[in-house]
Amino acid sequence: MTTVYFIRHCHPNYLNLDDRQRELTDKGLLDRERVTDFLKDKHVNYAYSSPYRRSYDTIKPFAAKVGIQIQIVEDFRERAIGHVWQKPEVDYITKQWADFDYHLSGGESINQVQQRNIRALEHIIRQHPMQTIVIGSHGTAMSAIANYYDTSFGVEDTLRIKDQMPWVVELNFDDSGHCIAVREWDI
């Protein structure tokens, strides 16, 4: 079995409007210990991350502790909202989940986010069959991934985890690469 743990980043500093370089807050830095504690007995073989600092920094202490290098995958990046970053509000999130192709100018739809994340995930699963993998990620990406493998995961779940940082989604794949289980962890 291949196991993938998607880790949503810890609490970021929303005052930093540079989405890629947004660092963790002091609370977020402390919460990384919960991530490390959760992963410590999972026998992780490989670590990947979104190129965004907050995702990378969330799993960095764990990777350093177990001596594995984090590989950056551009397709695991955060959803683009539009030409100017803004924190997504409930109305926008609801519109996107009602119409998976809805997006603002310069932004991405849930469909686009889901497709690029699944493509990247499937590539990694093919590279590392029967291994355990951790991926530093984002709430929208993880919600879209969970929905891809379990269509009952929808807008209500996305709104439920909107402010939950960190948050974990575990995916299990059989030796054919088919997802056989989706599990959420509130750590």
C-alpha positions as a printed Julia matrix, in Angstrom:
187×3 Matrix{Float64}:
   0.0    0.0     0.0
   1.12   3.55   -0.77
   0.19   6.11    1.86
   0.17   9.85    1.29
  -0.24  12.41    4.07
  -1.23  15.84    2.78
  -0.44  18.39    5.48
  -2.17  21.75    5.32
   0.2   24.49    6.38
   0.1   25.95    9.85
  -1.26  29.44   10.53
   0.24  32.01    8.09
   0.87  35.72    8.46
  -1.96  37.2     6.38
  -0.39  40.67    6.71
   2.24  39.5     4.21
   0.49  39.87    0.84
   3.23  37.99   -1.03
   1.42  34.68   -1.34
   4.53  32.62   -2.16
   6.65  34.1     0.61
   3.96  34.32    3.33
   5.61  33.04    6.49
   4.09  31.29    9.47
   2.99  33.26   12.51
   4.46  32.53   15.94
   1.46  30.25   16.53
   2.13  28.53   13.2
   5.77  27.98   14.13
   4.69  26.34   17.4
   2.03  24.23   15.67
   4.7   22.63   13.48
   5.56  20.55   16.53
   2.1   18.95   16.27
   2.85  18.05   12.65
   6.2   16.52   13.58
   4.61  14.61   16.45
   1.82  13.3    14.19
   4.26  12.11   11.52
   6.97  10.69   13.79
   5.73   7.08   13.71
   4.42   7.05   10.12
   7.67   5.75    8.53
   7.74   8.48    5.9
  10.08   7.78    2.99
   9.66  10.93    0.88
   8.65  14.56    1.41
   7.23  16.97   -1.14
   5.84  20.46   -0.83
   4.09  23.28   -2.53
   6.63  25.98   -3.46
   4.92  28.33   -1.0
   6.98  29.08    2.08
   4.24  28.37    4.63
   3.72  24.82    3.33
   7.42  24.06    3.09
   8.11  25.51    6.54
   5.27  23.47    8.07
   6.92  20.12    7.24
  10.55  21.3     7.4
  11.21  20.38   11.07
   9.83  16.87   10.54
  11.89  16.32    7.39
  15.03  17.56    9.13
  14.37  15.33   12.12
  14.1   12.16   10.01
  16.77  13.2     7.5
  14.77  13.42    4.3
  14.95  16.18    1.71
  11.81  18.09    0.75
  11.26  18.24   -2.98
   9.29  21.2    -4.35
   6.49  20.5    -6.83
   5.08  23.58   -8.53
   1.73  21.89   -9.22
   1.08  21.62   -5.46
   0.96  25.44   -5.21
  -1.96  27.36   -3.73
  -5.0   28.17   -5.87
  -4.68  31.51   -7.65
  -7.62  33.72   -6.63
  -7.03  36.43   -9.24
  -4.53  39.06  -10.32
  -4.31  40.41   -6.76
  -4.2   38.08   -3.75
  -7.08  38.21   -1.33
  -8.18  35.87    1.41
 -11.12  33.9    -0.04
 -14.44  34.66    1.6
 -17.34  32.26    2.15
 -19.35  33.59   -0.84
 -16.43  33.05   -3.22
 -15.71  29.57   -1.87
 -19.41  28.64   -2.18
 -19.54  29.89   -5.8
 -16.47  27.86   -6.71
 -17.86  24.66   -5.2
 -21.25  25.22   -6.87
 -19.52  25.59  -10.25
 -16.14  23.82  -10.43
 -15.21  25.97  -13.45
 -15.95  29.35  -11.79
 -12.95  31.65  -11.27
 -12.05  35.32  -11.26
  -9.94  36.85  -14.0
  -6.4   35.58  -13.57
  -7.54  33.0   -11.05
  -8.09  29.26  -11.03
 -11.21  27.17  -10.76
 -11.57  24.21   -8.39
 -11.47  22.03  -11.5
  -8.06  23.45  -12.52
  -6.66  23.11   -9.01
  -7.94  19.55   -8.74
  -6.55  18.49  -12.12
  -3.03  19.82  -11.54
  -2.84  18.4    -8.02
  -4.1   14.96   -9.07
  -1.67  14.92  -12.0
   1.25  15.7    -9.66
   0.05  13.21   -7.04
  -0.35  10.39   -9.56
   3.17  11.05  -10.85
   4.59  10.78   -7.32
   2.62   7.6    -6.58
   4.02   6.01   -9.76
   7.55   7.07   -8.73
   7.24   5.71   -5.18
   4.89   2.72   -5.08
   4.36   1.06   -1.71
   6.0    3.96    0.13
   4.84   6.57    2.63
   4.89  10.16    1.43
   4.21  13.5     3.09
   3.18  16.55    1.06
   3.04  20.12    2.4
  -0.07  21.68    0.91
  -3.02  24.08    1.13
  -6.67  23.89    2.15
  -8.25  24.36   -1.27
  -5.92  21.87   -2.92
  -6.53  19.29   -0.2
 -10.3   19.79   -0.36
 -10.23  19.35   -4.15
  -8.09  16.21   -3.8
 -10.38  14.76   -1.11
 -13.37  15.48   -3.38
 -11.69  13.74   -6.33
 -11.4   10.49   -4.36
 -14.57  10.94   -2.26
 -17.25  13.01   -3.99
 -19.18  13.4    -0.72
 -16.44  15.83    0.38
 -17.89  19.18   -0.68
 -18.4   22.81    0.14
 -19.63  22.13    3.7
 -16.41  20.25    4.45
 -14.31  22.96    2.81
 -15.98  25.63    4.94
 -15.6   23.43    8.04
 -11.81  23.28    7.61
 -11.46  26.88    6.33
  -9.54  28.0     9.41
  -8.19  24.6    10.49
  -4.4   24.8    10.33
  -2.72  22.37   10.36
  -5.05  19.76    8.9
  -4.19  16.32    7.47
  -5.74  14.21    4.73
  -4.45  10.65    4.48
  -4.87   8.78    1.19
  -4.19   5.06    0.81
  -3.57   3.49   -2.6
  -3.44  -0.17   -3.54
  -0.62  -1.63   -5.62
  -2.52  -0.66   -8.8
  -2.57   3.0    -7.77
  -6.29   3.09   -6.95
  -7.33   5.1    -3.9
  -8.86   2.74   -1.37
  -9.28   5.09    1.61
  -9.53   8.79    2.43
  -9.17   9.83    6.05
  -9.02  13.22    7.77
  -6.89  13.92   10.81
  -7.43  16.89   13.11
  -4.09  17.21   14.83
